[in-house]
């Protein structure tokens, strides 16, 4: 469900870049950072379960599991603060790029749409998320993301074929 938003955002910020720069910035670096992140946190979790027999992380509420894991490590206050900062940065940048894309689409493709319009979309986006969380919890939010993301599969497949065709037609 994020693909259309992320794709349009990346297309906008990648204008003027070479294909090599694009691939490094969009595929290589995020994959490397994700691998390091998952290896570090996954390794810590596996170590805690097998060496210390800790199951408190698994038993904790979903929204507290990260902090429960960090509580069993040294420098808990610092790592918890870093975790909070990273979560906030994720939500802010995701909301910003999502509202940028919705704003661009609703403005008919204008790059510099009025600021109040973008603020409206960011606010509306947040209100929809809050309503879904209050109405049905995380399951409702996940169901909405899955159900709205599936129809874009056909569009994305078409875009993949168009990309390959365009790259083949491009002079080397």
PDB file of C-alpha atoms in Angstrom:
ATOM      1  CA  UNK A   1       0.000   0.000   0.000  1.00  0.00           C
ATOM      2  CA  UNK A   2       2.991   2.308   0.440  1.00  0.00           C
ATOM      3  CA  UNK A   3       4.327   1.680  -3.061  1.00  0.00           C
ATOM      4  CA  UNK A   4       2.453   4.459  -4.902  1.00  0.00           C
ATOM      5  CA  UNK A   5       3.357   7.038  -2.276  1.00  0.00           C
ATOM      6  CA  UNK A   6       6.971   5.995  -1.927  1.00  0.00           C
ATOM      7  CA  UNK A   7       7.372   5.607  -5.698  1.00  0.00           C
ATOM      8  CA  UNK A   8       6.079   9.079  -6.444  1.00  0.00           C
ATOM      9  CA  UNK A   9       8.145  10.603  -3.634  1.00  0.00           C
ATOM     10  CA  UNK A  10      11.317   8.859  -4.822  1.00  0.00           C
ATOM     11  CA  UNK A  11      10.602   9.879  -8.423  1.00  0.00           C
ATOM     12  CA  UNK A  12      10.334  13.496  -7.349  1.00  0.00           C
ATOM     13  CA  UNK A  13      13.515  13.594  -5.278  1.00  0.00           C
ATOM     14  CA  UNK A  14      15.464  11.517  -7.839  1.00  0.00           C
ATOM     15  CA  UNK A  15      14.934  13.851 -10.777  1.00  0.00           C
ATOM     16  CA  UNK A  16      18.280  14.578 -12.432  1.00  0.00           C
ATOM     17  CA  UNK A  17      20.074  11.584 -10.915  1.00  0.00           C
ATOM     18  CA  UNK A  18      21.666   8.788 -12.926  1.00  0.00           C
ATOM     19  CA  UNK A  19      20.251   5.262 -12.810  1.00  0.00           C
ATOM     20  CA  UNK A  20      23.340   4.172 -10.857  1.00  0.00           C
ATOM     21  CA  UNK A  21      22.865   6.918  -8.239  1.00  0.00           C
ATOM     22  CA  UNK A  22      19.182   6.035  -8.028  1.00  0.00           C
ATOM     23  CA  UNK A  23      19.845   2.320  -7.504  1.00  0.00           C
ATOM     24  CA  UNK A  24      22.465   2.978  -4.826  1.00  0.00           C
ATOM     25  CA  UNK A  25      20.281   5.479  -2.953  1.00  0.00           C
ATOM     26  CA  UNK A  26      16.989   3.593  -3.262  1.00  0.00           C
ATOM     27  CA  UNK A  27      17.979  -0.082  -3.232  1.00  0.00           C
ATOM     28  CA  UNK A  28      21.487  -0.587  -1.908  1.00  0.00           C
ATOM     29  CA  UNK A  29      21.699   1.804   1.058  1.00  0.00           C
ATOM     30  CA  UNK A  30      18.212   1.104   2.508  1.00  0.00           C
ATOM     31  CA  UNK A  31      18.750  -2.655   2.119  1.00  0.00           C
ATOM     32  CA  UNK A  32      22.108  -2.422   3.863  1.00  0.00           C
ATOM     33  CA  UNK A  33      20.726  -0.311   6.727  1.00  0.00           C
ATOM     34  CA  UNK A  34      17.735  -2.663   7.120  1.00  0.00           C
ATOM     35  CA  UNK A  35      20.028  -5.689   7.179  1.00  0.00           C
ATOM     36  CA  UNK A  36      22.230  -4.127   9.853  1.00  0.00           C
ATOM     37  CA  UNK A  37      19.169  -3.056  11.888  1.00  0.00           C
ATOM     38  CA  UNK A  38      17.478  -6.469  11.722  1.00  0.00           C
ATOM     39  CA  UNK A  39      20.735  -8.312  12.390  1.00  0.00           C
ATOM     40  CA  UNK A  40      21.477  -6.199  15.456  1.00  0.00           C
ATOM     41  CA  UNK A  41      18.006  -6.289  17.004  1.00  0.00           C
ATOM     42  CA  UNK A  42      17.308  -9.865  15.913  1.00  0.00           C
ATOM     43  CA  UNK A  43      20.646 -11.007  17.301  1.00  0.00           C
ATOM     44  CA  UNK A  44      19.942  -9.298  20.620  1.00  0.00           C
ATOM     45  CA  UNK A  45      16.485 -10.883  20.833  1.00  0.00           C
ATOM     46  CA  UNK A  46      17.780 -14.368  19.996  1.00  0.00           C
ATOM     47  CA  UNK A  47      20.618 -13.973  22.481  1.00  0.00           C
ATOM     48  CA  UNK A  48      18.240 -12.862  25.228  1.00  0.00           C
ATOM     49  CA  UNK A  49      15.933 -15.825  24.669  1.00  0.00           C
ATOM     50  CA  UNK A  50      18.623 -18.506  24.418  1.00  0.00           C
ATOM     51  CA  UNK A  51      21.209 -17.295  26.940  1.00  0.00           C
ATOM     52  CA  UNK A  52      19.012 -15.602  29.526  1.00  0.00           C
ATOM     53  CA  UNK A  53      15.747 -17.424  28.918  1.00  0.00           C
ATOM     54  CA  UNK A  54      13.954 -14.102  28.665  1.00  0.00           C
ATOM     55  CA  UNK A  55      10.394 -14.299  27.439  1.00  0.00           C
ATOM     56  CA  UNK A  56       9.329 -10.983  28.954  1.00  0.00           C
ATOM     57  CA  UNK A  57       9.701  -9.292  25.568  1.00  0.00           C
ATOM     58  CA  UNK A  58       7.320 -11.762  23.969  1.00  0.00           C
ATOM     59  CA  UNK A  59       4.839 -11.391  26.831  1.00  0.00           C
ATOM     60  CA  UNK A  60       4.896  -7.568  26.741  1.00  0.00           C
ATOM     61  CA  UNK A  61       2.302  -5.523  24.882  1.00  0.00           C
ATOM     62  CA  UNK A  62       3.180  -5.012  21.210  1.00  0.00           C
ATOM     63  CA  UNK A  63       3.895  -1.305  21.612  1.00  0.00           C
ATOM     64  CA  UNK A  64       6.273  -1.963  24.546  1.00  0.00           C
ATOM     65  CA  UNK A  65       8.303  -4.869  23.163  1.00  0.00           C
ATOM     66  CA  UNK A  66      11.182  -2.735  21.859  1.00  0.00           C
ATOM     67  CA  UNK A  67      11.607  -1.059  25.237  1.00  0.00           C
ATOM     68  CA  UNK A  68      11.316  -4.364  27.094  1.00  0.00           C
ATOM     69  CA  UNK A  69      14.169  -5.733  24.971  1.00  0.00           C
ATOM     70  CA  UNK A  70      16.271  -2.607  25.507  1.00  0.00           C
ATOM     71  CA  UNK A  71      15.645  -2.782  29.279  1.00  0.00           C
ATOM     72  CA  UNK A  72      17.762  -5.939  29.384  1.00  0.00           C
ATOM     73  CA  UNK A  73      20.762  -4.210  27.784  1.00  0.00           C
ATOM     74  CA  UNK A  74      23.308  -1.770  29.183  1.00  0.00           C
ATOM     75  CA  UNK A  75      22.654   1.961  28.609  1.00  0.00           C
ATOM     76  CA  UNK A  76      18.892   1.414  28.650  1.00  0.00           C
ATOM     77  CA  UNK A  77      18.030   5.106  28.949  1.00  0.00           C
ATOM     78  CA  UNK A  78      20.187   6.075  25.970  1.00  0.00           C
ATOM     79  CA  UNK A  79      19.067   3.226  23.704  1.00  0.00           C
ATOM     80  CA  UNK A  80      15.411   3.827  24.614  1.00  0.00           C
ATOM     81  CA  UNK A  81      15.792   7.511  23.764  1.00  0.00           C
ATOM     82  CA  UNK A  82      17.412   6.609  20.432  1.00  0.00           C
ATOM     83  CA  UNK A  83      14.542   4.172  19.788  1.00  0.00           C
ATOM     84  CA  UNK A  84      11.939   6.867  20.469  1.00  0.00           C
ATOM     85  CA  UNK A  85      13.754   9.349  18.224  1.00  0.00           C
ATOM     86  CA  UNK A  86      13.948   6.791  15.400  1.00  0.00           C
ATOM     87  CA  UNK A  87      10.239   5.948  15.682  1.00  0.00           C
ATOM     88  CA  UNK A  88       9.302   9.651  15.661  1.00  0.00           C
ATOM     89  CA  UNK A  89      11.561  10.315  12.655  1.00  0.00           C
ATOM     90  CA  UNK A  90       9.975   7.363  10.833  1.00  0.00           C
ATOM     91  CA  UNK A  91       6.438   8.600  11.457  1.00  0.00           C
ATOM     92  CA  UNK A  92       7.225  12.218  10.610  1.00  0.00           C
ATOM     93  CA  UNK A  93       9.063  11.428   7.369  1.00  0.00           C
ATOM     94  CA  UNK A  94       6.426   8.875   6.335  1.00  0.00           C
ATOM     95  CA  UNK A  95       3.613  11.333   6.998  1.00  0.00           C
ATOM     96  CA  UNK A  96       5.492  14.112   5.229  1.00  0.00           C
ATOM     97  CA  UNK A  97       6.152  12.082   2.091  1.00  0.00           C
ATOM     98  CA  UNK A  98       2.600  10.697   2.103  1.00  0.00           C
ATOM     99  CA  UNK A  99       1.049  14.148   2.412  1.00  0.00           C
ATOM    100  CA  UNK A 100       3.428  15.471  -0.272  1.00  0.00           C
ATOM    101  CA  UNK A 101       2.248  12.812  -2.714  1.00  0.00           C
ATOM    102  CA  UNK A 102      -1.461  13.212  -1.896  1.00  0.00           C
ATOM    103  CA  UNK A 103      -1.047  16.983  -2.171  1.00  0.00           C
ATOM    104  CA  UNK A 104       0.675  16.705  -5.562  1.00  0.00           C
ATOM    105  CA  UNK A 105      -2.026  14.372  -6.882  1.00  0.00           C
ATOM    106  CA  UNK A 106      -4.880  16.568  -5.611  1.00  0.00           C
ATOM    107  CA  UNK A 107      -3.185  19.666  -7.082  1.00  0.00           C
ATOM    108  CA  UNK A 108      -3.157  18.088 -10.540  1.00  0.00           C
ATOM    109  CA  UNK A 109       0.579  17.415 -10.536  1.00  0.00           C
ATOM    110  CA  UNK A 110       1.689  20.871  -9.405  1.00  0.00           C
ATOM    111  CA  UNK A 111       4.973  20.630  -7.564  1.00  0.00           C
ATOM    112  CA  UNK A 112       4.405  23.729  -5.448  1.00  0.00           C
ATOM    113  CA  UNK A 113       0.813  23.451  -4.250  1.00  0.00           C
ATOM    114  CA  UNK A 114      -0.461  25.813  -1.531  1.00  0.00           C
ATOM    115  CA  UNK A 115       0.944  25.060   1.933  1.00  0.00           C
ATOM    116  CA  UNK A 116      -2.484  24.995   3.669  1.00  0.00           C
ATOM    117  CA  UNK A 117      -3.531  22.236   1.275  1.00  0.00           C
ATOM    118  CA  UNK A 118      -0.543  20.107   2.287  1.00  0.00           C
ATOM    119  CA  UNK A 119      -1.215  20.783   5.970  1.00  0.00           C
ATOM    120  CA  UNK A 120      -4.817  19.674   5.399  1.00  0.00           C
ATOM    121  CA  UNK A 121      -3.704  16.367   3.882  1.00  0.00           C
ATOM    122  CA  UNK A 122      -1.183  15.701   6.662  1.00  0.00           C
ATOM    123  CA  UNK A 123      -3.843  16.434   9.293  1.00  0.00           C
ATOM    124  CA  UNK A 124      -6.457  14.327   7.508  1.00  0.00           C
ATOM    125  CA  UNK A 125      -3.979  11.466   7.188  1.00  0.00           C
ATOM    126  CA  UNK A 126      -3.312  11.575  10.942  1.00  0.00           C
ATOM    127  CA  UNK A 127      -7.020  11.729  11.781  1.00  0.00           C
ATOM    128  CA  UNK A 128      -7.762   8.678   9.616  1.00  0.00           C
ATOM    129  CA  UNK A 129      -4.987   6.725  11.363  1.00  0.00           C
ATOM    130  CA  UNK A 130      -6.291   7.767  14.793  1.00  0.00           C
ATOM    131  CA  UNK A 131      -9.872   6.838  13.854  1.00  0.00           C
ATOM    132  CA  UNK A 132      -8.779   3.414  12.616  1.00  0.00           C
ATOM    133  CA  UNK A 133      -6.709   2.767  15.741  1.00  0.00           C
ATOM    134  CA  UNK A 134      -9.520   3.844  18.068  1.00  0.00           C
ATOM    135  CA  UNK A 135     -12.209   2.056  16.074  1.00  0.00           C
ATOM    136  CA  UNK A 136     -10.597  -1.305  15.516  1.00  0.00           C
ATOM    137  CA  UNK A 137      -7.084  -1.147  16.837  1.00  0.00           C
ATOM    138  CA  UNK A 138      -4.010  -2.226  14.943  1.00  0.00           C
ATOM    139  CA  UNK A 139      -5.922  -4.976  13.112  1.00  0.00           C
ATOM    140  CA  UNK A 140      -8.194  -2.402  11.427  1.00  0.00           C
ATOM    141  CA  UNK A 141      -5.205  -0.290  10.407  1.00  0.00           C
ATOM    142  CA  UNK A 142      -3.424  -3.327   8.969  1.00  0.00           C
ATOM    143  CA  UNK A 143      -6.559  -4.506   7.151  1.00  0.00           C
ATOM    144  CA  UNK A 144      -6.980  -1.088   5.552  1.00  0.00           C
ATOM    145  CA  UNK A 145      -3.343  -1.032   4.433  1.00  0.00           C
ATOM    146  CA  UNK A 146      -3.606  -4.500   2.894  1.00  0.00           C
ATOM    147  CA  UNK A 147      -6.957  -3.924   1.194  1.00  0.00           C
ATOM    148  CA  UNK A 148      -5.933  -0.602  -0.348  1.00  0.00           C
ATOM    149  CA  UNK A 149      -2.533  -1.918  -1.396  1.00  0.00           C
ATOM    150  CA  UNK A 150      -3.707  -4.945  -3.365  1.00  0.00           C
ATOM    151  CA  UNK A 151      -5.376  -3.078  -6.279  1.00  0.00           C
ATOM    152  CA  UNK A 152      -2.087  -1.332  -7.000  1.00  0.00           C
ATOM    153  CA  UNK A 153      -0.425  -4.669  -7.777  1.00  0.00           C
ATOM    154  CA  UNK A 154      -1.717  -4.613 -11.356  1.00  0.00           C
ATOM    155  CA  UNK A 155      -0.605  -0.998 -11.783  1.00  0.00           C
ATOM    156  CA  UNK A 156       2.838  -1.787 -10.368  1.00  0.00           C
ATOM    157  CA  UNK A 157       3.268  -4.762 -12.698  1.00  0.00           C
ATOM    158  CA  UNK A 158       2.441  -2.502 -15.640  1.00  0.00           C
ATOM    159  CA  UNK A 159       4.917   0.071 -14.346  1.00  0.00           C
ATOM    160  CA  UNK A 160       7.629  -2.602 -14.102  1.00  0.00           C
ATOM    161  CA  UNK A 161       7.111  -3.618 -17.721  1.00  0.00           C
ATOM    162  CA  UNK A 162       7.080   0.043 -18.789  1.00  0.00           C
ATOM    163  CA  UNK A 163      10.318   0.673 -16.879  1.00  0.00           C
ATOM    164  CA  UNK A 164      12.080  -2.246 -18.542  1.00  0.00           C
ATOM    165  CA  UNK A 165      10.801  -1.149 -21.957  1.00  0.00           C
ATOM    166  CA  UNK A 166      11.901   2.449 -21.321  1.00  0.00           C
ATOM    167  CA  UNK A 167      15.357   1.405 -20.136  1.00  0.00           C
ATOM    168  CA  UNK A 168      15.797  -0.838 -23.183  1.00  0.00           C
ATOM    169  CA  UNK A 169      14.855   2.047 -25.493  1.00  0.00           C
ATOM    170  CA  UNK A 170      17.220   4.480 -23.739  1.00  0.00           C
ATOM    171  CA  UNK A 171      20.519   4.999 -25.566  1.00  0.00           C
ATOM    172  CA  UNK A 172      23.503   3.707 -23.642  1.00  0.00           C
TER     173      UNK A 172
END
